[in-house]
PDB file of C-alpha atoms and ligand atoms in Angstrom:
ATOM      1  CA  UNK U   1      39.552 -20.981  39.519  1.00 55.00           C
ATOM      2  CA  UNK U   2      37.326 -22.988  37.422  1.00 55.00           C
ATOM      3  CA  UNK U   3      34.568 -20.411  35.476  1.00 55.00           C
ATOM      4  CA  UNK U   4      31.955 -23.005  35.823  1.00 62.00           C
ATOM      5  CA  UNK U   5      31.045 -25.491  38.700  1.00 83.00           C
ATOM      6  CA  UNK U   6      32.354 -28.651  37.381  1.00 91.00           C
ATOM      7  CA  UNK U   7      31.746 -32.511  38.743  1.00 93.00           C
ATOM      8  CA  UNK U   8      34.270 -35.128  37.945  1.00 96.00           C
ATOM      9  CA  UNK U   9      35.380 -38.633  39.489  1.00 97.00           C
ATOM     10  CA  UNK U  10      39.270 -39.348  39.174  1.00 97.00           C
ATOM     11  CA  UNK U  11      39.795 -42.647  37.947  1.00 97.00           C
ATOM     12  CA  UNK U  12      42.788 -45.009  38.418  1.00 95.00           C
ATOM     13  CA  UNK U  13      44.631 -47.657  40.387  1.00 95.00           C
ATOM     14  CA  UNK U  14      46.452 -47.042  43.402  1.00 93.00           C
ATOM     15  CA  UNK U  15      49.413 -44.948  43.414  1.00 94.00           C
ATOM     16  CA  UNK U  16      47.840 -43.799  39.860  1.00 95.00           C
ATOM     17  CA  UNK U  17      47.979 -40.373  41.860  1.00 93.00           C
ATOM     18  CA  UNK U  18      44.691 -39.216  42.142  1.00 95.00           C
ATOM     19  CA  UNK U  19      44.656 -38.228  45.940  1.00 92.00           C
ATOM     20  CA  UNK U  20      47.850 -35.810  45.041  1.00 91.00           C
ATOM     21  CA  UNK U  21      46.343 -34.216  42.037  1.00 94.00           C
ATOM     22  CA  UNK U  22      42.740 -33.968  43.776  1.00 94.00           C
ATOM     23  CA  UNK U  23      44.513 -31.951  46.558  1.00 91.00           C
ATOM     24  CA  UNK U  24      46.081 -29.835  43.752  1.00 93.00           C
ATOM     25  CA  UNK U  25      42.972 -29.060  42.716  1.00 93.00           C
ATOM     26  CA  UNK U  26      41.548 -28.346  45.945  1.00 92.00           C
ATOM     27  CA  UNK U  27      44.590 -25.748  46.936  1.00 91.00           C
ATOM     28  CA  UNK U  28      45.105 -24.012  43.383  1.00 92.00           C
ATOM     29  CA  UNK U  29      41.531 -24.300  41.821  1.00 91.00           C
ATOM     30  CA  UNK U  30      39.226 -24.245  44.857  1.00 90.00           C
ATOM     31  CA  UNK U  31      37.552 -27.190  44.111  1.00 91.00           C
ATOM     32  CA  UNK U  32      36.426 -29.502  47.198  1.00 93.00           C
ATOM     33  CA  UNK U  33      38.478 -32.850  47.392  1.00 93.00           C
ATOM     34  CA  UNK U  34      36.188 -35.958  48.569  1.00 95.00           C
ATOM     35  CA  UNK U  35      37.941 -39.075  48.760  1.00 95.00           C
ATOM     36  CA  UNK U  36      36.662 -42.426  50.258  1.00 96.00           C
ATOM     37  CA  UNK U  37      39.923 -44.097  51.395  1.00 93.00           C
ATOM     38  CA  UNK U  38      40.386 -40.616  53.630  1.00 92.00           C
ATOM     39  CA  UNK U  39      36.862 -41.005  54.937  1.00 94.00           C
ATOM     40  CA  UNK U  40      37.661 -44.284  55.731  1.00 95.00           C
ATOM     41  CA  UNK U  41      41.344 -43.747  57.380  1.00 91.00           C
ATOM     42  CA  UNK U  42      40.158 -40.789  59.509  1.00 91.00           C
ATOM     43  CA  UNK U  43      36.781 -42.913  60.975  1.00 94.00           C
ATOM     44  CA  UNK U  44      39.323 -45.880  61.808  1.00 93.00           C
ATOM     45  CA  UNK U  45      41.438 -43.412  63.523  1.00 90.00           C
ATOM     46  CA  UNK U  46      38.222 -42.191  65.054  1.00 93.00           C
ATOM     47  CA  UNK U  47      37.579 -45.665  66.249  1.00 95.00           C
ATOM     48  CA  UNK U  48      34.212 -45.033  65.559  1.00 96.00           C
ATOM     49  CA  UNK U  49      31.551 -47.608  63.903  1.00 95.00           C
ATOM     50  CA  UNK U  50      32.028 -46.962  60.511  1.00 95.00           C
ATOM     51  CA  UNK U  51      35.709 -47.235  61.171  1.00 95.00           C
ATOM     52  CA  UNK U  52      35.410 -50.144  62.808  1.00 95.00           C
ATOM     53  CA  UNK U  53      33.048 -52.116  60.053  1.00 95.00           C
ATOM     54  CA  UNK U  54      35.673 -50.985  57.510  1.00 96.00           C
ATOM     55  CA  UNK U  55      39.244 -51.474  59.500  1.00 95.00           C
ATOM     56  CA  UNK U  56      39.553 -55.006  58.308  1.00 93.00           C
ATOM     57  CA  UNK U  57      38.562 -54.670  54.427  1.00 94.00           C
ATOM     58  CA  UNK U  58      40.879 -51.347  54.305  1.00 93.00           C
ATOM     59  CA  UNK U  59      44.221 -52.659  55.924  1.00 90.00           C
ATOM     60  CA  UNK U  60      43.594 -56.018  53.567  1.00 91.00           C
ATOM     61  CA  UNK U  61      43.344 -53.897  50.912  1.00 90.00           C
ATOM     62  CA  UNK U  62      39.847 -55.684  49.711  1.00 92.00           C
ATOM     63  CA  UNK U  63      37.064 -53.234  48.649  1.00 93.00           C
ATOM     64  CA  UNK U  64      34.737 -52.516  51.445  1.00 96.00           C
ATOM     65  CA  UNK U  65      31.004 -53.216  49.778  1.00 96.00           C
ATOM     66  CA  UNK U  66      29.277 -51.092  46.951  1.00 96.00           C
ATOM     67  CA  UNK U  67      26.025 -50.507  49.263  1.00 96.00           C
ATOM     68  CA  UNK U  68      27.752 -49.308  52.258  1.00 96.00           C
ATOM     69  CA  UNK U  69      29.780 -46.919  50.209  1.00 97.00           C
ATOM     70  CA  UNK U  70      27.376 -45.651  48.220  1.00 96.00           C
ATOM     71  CA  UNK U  71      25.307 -45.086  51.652  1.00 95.00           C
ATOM     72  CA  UNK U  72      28.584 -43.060  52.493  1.00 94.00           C
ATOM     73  CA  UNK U  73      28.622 -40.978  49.802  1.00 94.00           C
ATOM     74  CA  UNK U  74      25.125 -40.237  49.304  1.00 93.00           C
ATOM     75  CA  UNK U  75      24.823 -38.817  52.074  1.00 92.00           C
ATOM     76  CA  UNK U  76      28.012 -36.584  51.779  1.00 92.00           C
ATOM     77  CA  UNK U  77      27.133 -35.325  48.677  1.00 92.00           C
ATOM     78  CA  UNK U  78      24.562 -33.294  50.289  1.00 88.00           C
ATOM     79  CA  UNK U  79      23.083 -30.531  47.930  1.00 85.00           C
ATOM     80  CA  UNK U  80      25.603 -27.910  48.883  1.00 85.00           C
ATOM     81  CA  UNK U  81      28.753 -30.098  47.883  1.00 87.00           C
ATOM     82  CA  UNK U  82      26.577 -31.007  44.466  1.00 86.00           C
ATOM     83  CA  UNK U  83      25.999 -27.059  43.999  1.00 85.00           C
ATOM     84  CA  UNK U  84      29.296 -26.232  44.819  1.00 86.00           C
ATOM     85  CA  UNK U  85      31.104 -29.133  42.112  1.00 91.00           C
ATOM     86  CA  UNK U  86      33.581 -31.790  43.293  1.00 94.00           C
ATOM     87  CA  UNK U  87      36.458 -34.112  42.735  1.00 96.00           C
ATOM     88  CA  UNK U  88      35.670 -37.710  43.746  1.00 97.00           C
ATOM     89  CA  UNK U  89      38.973 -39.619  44.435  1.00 96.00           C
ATOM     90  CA  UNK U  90      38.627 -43.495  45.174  1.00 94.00           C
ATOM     91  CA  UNK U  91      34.773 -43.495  44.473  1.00 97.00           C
ATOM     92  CA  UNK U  92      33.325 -44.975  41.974  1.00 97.00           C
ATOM     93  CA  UNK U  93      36.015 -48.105  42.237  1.00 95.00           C
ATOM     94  CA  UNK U  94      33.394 -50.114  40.366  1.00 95.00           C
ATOM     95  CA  UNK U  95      30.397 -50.353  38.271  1.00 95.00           C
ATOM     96  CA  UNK U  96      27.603 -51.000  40.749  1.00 96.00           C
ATOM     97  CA  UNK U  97      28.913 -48.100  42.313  1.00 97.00           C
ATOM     98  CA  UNK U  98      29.007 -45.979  39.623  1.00 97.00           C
ATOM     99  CA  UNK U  99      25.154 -46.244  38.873  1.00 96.00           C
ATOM    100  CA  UNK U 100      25.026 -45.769  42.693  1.00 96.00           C
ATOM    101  CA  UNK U 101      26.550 -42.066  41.835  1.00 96.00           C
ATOM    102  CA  UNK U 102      24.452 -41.445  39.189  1.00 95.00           C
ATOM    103  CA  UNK U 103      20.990 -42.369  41.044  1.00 94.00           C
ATOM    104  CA  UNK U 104      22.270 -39.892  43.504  1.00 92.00           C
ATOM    105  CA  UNK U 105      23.286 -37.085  40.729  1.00 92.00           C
ATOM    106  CA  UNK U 106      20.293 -37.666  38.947  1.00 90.00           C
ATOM    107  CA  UNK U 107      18.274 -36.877  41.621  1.00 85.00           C
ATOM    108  CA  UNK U 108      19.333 -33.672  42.539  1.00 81.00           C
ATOM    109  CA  UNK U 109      19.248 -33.097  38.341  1.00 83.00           C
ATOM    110  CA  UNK U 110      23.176 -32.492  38.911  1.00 86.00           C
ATOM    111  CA  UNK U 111      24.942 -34.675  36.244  1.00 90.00           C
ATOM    112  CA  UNK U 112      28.735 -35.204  35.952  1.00 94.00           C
ATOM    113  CA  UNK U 113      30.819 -33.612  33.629  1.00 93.00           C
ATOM    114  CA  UNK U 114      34.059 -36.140  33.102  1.00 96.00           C
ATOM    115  CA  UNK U 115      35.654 -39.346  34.239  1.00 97.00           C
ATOM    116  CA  UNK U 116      39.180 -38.947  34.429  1.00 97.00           C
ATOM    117  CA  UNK U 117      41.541 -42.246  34.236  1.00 96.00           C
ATOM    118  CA  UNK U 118      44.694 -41.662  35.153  1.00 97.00           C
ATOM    119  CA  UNK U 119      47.205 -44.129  33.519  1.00 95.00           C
ATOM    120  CA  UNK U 120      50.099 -45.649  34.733  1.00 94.00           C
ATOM    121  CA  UNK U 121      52.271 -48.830  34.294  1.00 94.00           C
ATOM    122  CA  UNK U 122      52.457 -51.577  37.702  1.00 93.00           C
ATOM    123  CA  UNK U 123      56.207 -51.406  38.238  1.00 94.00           C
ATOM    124  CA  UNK U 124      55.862 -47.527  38.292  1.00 94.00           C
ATOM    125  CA  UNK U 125      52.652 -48.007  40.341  1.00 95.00           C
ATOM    126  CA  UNK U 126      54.561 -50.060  42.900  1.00 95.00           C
ATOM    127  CA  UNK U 127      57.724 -48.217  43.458  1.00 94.00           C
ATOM    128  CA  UNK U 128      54.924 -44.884  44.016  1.00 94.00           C
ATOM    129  CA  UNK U 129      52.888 -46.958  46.981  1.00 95.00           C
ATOM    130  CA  UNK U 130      56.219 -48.497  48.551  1.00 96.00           C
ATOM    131  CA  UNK U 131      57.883 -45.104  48.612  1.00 96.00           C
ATOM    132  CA  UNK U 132      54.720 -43.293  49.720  1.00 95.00           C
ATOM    133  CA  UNK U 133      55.020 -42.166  53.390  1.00 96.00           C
ATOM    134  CA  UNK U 134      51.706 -40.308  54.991  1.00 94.00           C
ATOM    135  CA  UNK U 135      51.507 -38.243  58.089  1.00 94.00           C
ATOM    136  CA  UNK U 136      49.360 -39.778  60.674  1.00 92.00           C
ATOM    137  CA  UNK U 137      47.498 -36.475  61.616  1.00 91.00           C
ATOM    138  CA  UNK U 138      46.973 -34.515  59.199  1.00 90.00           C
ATOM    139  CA  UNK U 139      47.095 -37.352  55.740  1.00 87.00           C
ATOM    140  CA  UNK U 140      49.670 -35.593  53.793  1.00 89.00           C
ATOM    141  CA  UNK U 141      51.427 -37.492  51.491  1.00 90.00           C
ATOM    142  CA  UNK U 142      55.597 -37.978  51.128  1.00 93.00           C
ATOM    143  CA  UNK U 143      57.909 -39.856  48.754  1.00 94.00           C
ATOM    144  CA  UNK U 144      60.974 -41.793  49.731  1.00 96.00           C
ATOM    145  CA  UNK U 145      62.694 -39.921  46.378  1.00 93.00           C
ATOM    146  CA  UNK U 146      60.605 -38.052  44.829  1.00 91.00           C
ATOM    147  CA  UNK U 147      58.691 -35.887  47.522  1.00 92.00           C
ATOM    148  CA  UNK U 148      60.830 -35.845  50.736  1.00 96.00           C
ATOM    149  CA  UNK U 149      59.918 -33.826  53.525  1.00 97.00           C
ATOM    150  CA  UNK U 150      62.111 -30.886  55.057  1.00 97.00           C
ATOM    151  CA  UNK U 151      62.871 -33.111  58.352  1.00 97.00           C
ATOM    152  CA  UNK U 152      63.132 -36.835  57.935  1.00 95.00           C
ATOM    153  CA  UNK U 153      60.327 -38.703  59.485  1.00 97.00           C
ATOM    154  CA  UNK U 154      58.270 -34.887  59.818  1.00 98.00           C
ATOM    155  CA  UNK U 155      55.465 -33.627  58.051  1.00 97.00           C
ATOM    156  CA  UNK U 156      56.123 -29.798  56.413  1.00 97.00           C
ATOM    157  CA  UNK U 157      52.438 -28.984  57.201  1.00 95.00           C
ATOM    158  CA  UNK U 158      52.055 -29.766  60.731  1.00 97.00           C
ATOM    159  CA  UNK U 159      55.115 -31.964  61.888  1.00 97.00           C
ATOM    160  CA  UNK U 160      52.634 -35.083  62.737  1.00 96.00           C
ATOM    161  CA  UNK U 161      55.023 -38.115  62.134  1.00 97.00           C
ATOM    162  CA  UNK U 162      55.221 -39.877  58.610  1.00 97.00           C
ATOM    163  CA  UNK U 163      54.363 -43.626  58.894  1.00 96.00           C
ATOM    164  CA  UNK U 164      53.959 -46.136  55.765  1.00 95.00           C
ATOM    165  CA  UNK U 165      50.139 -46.970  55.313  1.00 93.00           C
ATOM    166  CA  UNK U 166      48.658 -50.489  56.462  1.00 89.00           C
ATOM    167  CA  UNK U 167      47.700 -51.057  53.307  1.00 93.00           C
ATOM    168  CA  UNK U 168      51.059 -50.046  51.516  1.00 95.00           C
ATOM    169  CA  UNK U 169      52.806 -53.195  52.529  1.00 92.00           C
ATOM    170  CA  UNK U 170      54.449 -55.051  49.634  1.00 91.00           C
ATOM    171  CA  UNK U 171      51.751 -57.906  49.589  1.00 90.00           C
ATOM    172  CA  UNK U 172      48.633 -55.736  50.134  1.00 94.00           C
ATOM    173  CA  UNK U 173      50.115 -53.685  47.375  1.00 95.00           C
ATOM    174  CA  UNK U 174      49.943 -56.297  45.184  1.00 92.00           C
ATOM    175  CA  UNK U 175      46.504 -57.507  46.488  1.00 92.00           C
ATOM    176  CA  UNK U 176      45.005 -53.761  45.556  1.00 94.00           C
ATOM    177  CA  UNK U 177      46.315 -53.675  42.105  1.00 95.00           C
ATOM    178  CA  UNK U 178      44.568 -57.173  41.477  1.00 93.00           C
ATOM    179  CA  UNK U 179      41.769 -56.344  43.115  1.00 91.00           C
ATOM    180  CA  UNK U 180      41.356 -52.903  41.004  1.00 92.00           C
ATOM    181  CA  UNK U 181      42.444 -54.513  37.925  1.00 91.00           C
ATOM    182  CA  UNK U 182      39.044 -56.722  38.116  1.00 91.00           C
ATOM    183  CA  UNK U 183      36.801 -53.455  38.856  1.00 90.00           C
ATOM    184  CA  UNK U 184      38.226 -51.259  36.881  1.00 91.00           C
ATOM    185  CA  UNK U 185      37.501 -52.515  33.094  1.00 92.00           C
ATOM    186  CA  UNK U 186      33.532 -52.569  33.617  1.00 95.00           C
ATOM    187  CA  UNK U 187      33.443 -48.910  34.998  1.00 95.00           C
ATOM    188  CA  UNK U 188      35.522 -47.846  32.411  1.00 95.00           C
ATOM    189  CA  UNK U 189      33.366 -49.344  29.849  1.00 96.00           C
ATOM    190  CA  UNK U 190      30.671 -48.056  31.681  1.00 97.00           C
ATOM    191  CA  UNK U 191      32.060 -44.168  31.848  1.00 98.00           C
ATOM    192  CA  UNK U 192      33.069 -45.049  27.665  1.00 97.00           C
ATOM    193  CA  UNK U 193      29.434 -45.359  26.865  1.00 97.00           C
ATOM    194  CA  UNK U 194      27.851 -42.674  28.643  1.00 96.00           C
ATOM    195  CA  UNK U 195      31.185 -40.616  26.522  1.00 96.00           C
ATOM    196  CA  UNK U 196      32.162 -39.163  30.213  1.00 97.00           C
ATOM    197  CA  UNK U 197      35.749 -40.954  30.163  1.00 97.00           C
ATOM    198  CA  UNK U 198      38.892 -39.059  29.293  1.00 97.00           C
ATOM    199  CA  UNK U 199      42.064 -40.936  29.868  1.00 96.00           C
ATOM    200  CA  UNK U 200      45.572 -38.706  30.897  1.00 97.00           C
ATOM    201  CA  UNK U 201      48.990 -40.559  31.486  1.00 97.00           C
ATOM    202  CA  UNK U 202      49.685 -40.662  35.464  1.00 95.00           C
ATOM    203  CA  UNK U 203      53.608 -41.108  33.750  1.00 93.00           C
ATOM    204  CA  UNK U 204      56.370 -39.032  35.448  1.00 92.00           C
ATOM    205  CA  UNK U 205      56.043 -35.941  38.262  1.00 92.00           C
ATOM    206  CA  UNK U 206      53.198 -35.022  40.004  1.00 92.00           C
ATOM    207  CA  UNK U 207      53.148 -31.565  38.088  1.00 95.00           C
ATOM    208  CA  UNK U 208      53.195 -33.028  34.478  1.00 96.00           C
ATOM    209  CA  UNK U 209      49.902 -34.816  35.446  1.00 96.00           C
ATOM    210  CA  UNK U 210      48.511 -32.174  36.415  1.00 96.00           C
ATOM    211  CA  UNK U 211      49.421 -29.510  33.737  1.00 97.00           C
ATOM    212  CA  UNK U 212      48.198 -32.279  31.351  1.00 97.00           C
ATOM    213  CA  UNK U 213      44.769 -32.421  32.788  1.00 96.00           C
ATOM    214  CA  UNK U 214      44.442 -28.457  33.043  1.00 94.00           C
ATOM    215  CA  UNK U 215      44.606 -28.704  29.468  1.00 95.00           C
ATOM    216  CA  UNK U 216      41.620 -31.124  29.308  1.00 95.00           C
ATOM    217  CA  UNK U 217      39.526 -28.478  31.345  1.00 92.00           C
ATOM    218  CA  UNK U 218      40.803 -26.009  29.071  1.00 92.00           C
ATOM    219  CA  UNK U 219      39.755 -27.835  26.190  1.00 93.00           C
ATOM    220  CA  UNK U 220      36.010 -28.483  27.862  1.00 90.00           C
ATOM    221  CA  UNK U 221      35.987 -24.589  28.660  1.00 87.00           C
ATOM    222  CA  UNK U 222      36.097 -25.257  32.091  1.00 85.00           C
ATOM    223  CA  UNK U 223      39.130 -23.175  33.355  1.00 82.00           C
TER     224      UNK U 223
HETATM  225  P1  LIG R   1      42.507 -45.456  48.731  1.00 55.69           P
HETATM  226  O1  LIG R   1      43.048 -44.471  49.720  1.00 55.69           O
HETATM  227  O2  LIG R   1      41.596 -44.839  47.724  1.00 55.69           O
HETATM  228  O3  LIG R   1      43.580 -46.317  48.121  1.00 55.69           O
HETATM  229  O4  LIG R   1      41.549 -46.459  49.582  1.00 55.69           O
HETATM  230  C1  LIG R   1      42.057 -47.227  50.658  1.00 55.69           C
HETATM  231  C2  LIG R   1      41.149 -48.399  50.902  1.00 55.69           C
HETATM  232  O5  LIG R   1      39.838 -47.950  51.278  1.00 55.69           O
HETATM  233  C3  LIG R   1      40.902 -49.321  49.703  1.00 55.69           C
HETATM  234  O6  LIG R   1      41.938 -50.274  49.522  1.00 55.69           O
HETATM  235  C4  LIG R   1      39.578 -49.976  50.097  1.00 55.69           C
HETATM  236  O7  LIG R   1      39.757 -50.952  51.115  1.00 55.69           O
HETATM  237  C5  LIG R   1      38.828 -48.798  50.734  1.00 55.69           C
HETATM  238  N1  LIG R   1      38.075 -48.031  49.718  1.00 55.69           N
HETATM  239  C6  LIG R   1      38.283 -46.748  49.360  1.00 55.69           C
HETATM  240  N2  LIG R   1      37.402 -46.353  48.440  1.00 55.69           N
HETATM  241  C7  LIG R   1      36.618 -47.426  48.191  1.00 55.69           C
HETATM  242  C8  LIG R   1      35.525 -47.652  47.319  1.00 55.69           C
HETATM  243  N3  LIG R   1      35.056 -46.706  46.488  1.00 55.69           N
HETATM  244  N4  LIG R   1      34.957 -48.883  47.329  1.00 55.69           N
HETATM  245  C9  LIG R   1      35.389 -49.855  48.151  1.00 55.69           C
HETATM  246  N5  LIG R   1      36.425 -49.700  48.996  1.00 55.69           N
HETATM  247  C10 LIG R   1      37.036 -48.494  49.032  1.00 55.69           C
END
């Protein structure tokens, strides 16, 4: 468990694998998972109205705009998740959005401790989001290869059926890593200068990621 209440935003490109790590996180050191591109996915499955002003930006794989996620988020990070600390995974995707956060931290005086960036080269990027399978009702996330479920086709958590995401087609794919490409430089400058960026290779198993940023909390006394 971390000792301290700790506030950081996982930073990356898709299939960098901040959603898996976050939910490591979540299930070993109790720290709540918030991720936009979930928010999104379970309103579109809702059909409600957020899901439907987002369907079309989110299966293109464009970025849905700053304000409206911003609005999102605000208002989820209600004083109790800012009290409690938080891993933000898919939010801030760019700059604009990142001073969105802060207005919001700075409000409730709760700053934030570290922006992670998780590296990764595109081939390896693309073979992760063309492998990935998800589970349609409960979001879990399968490998081809590298993380197979127990029954083909089944999730191990609650048997829901695996599908391959919208936006994990081979052109979309391509689209996203573009489209994150332009974002990302400025809001990494952005988390450079405020001395909040840490970078950590995203290279090889799921586990090595992760044992590699335990030792960056360890090293900030966090854990
Ligand atoms: P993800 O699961 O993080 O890859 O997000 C899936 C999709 O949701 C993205 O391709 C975008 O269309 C949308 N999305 C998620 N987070 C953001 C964000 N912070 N800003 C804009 N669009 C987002």
């Amino acid at each position: 468990m971390f000792g301290v209440t700790v506030r950081i935003v996982l930073l990356g490109p898709p299939g960098a694998g901040k959603g898996s790590l976050a939910s490591l996180y979540e299930a070993r050191l109790g720290i709540a998972h918030i991720s936009t591109g979930d928010i999104f996915r379970q309103e579109i499955a809702r059909h409600s109205a957020l899901g439907r002003r987002v369907q079309r930006c989110v299966s293109s794989g464009r970025l849905v705009s700053d304000a409206l996620v911003v609005e999102i988020m605000a208002a989820r990070l209600d004083r109790r998740a800012l009290a409690r600390g938080f891993v933000l995974d898919g939010f801030p995707r760019t700059q604009p959005q990142a001073a969105g956060l802060d207005r919001v931290l700075k409000r409730t005086r709760a700053p934030l401790d570290a922006a992670v960036y998780l590296t990764s080269s595109v081939p390896v990027l693309i073979r992760r989001l063309s492998g990935r399978r998800v589970c349609v009702r409960c979001g879990a996330n399968y490998h081809v290869r590298t993380m197979r479920p127990r029954h083909p086709g089944r999730c191990d958590h609650c048997r829901g059926p695996l599908i391959v995401r919208n936006d994990d087609q081979p052109a979309t794919i391509k689209k996203r890593l573009v489209v994150n490409q332009q974002a990302a430089r400025p809001l990494v400058r952005y988390y450079q200068r405020r001395r909040l960026l840490h970078q950590v290779s995203g290279a090889g198993p799921i586990e090595a990621v992760y044992s590699r940023t335990v030792k960056l909390f360890q090293r900030q006394g966090w854990l």
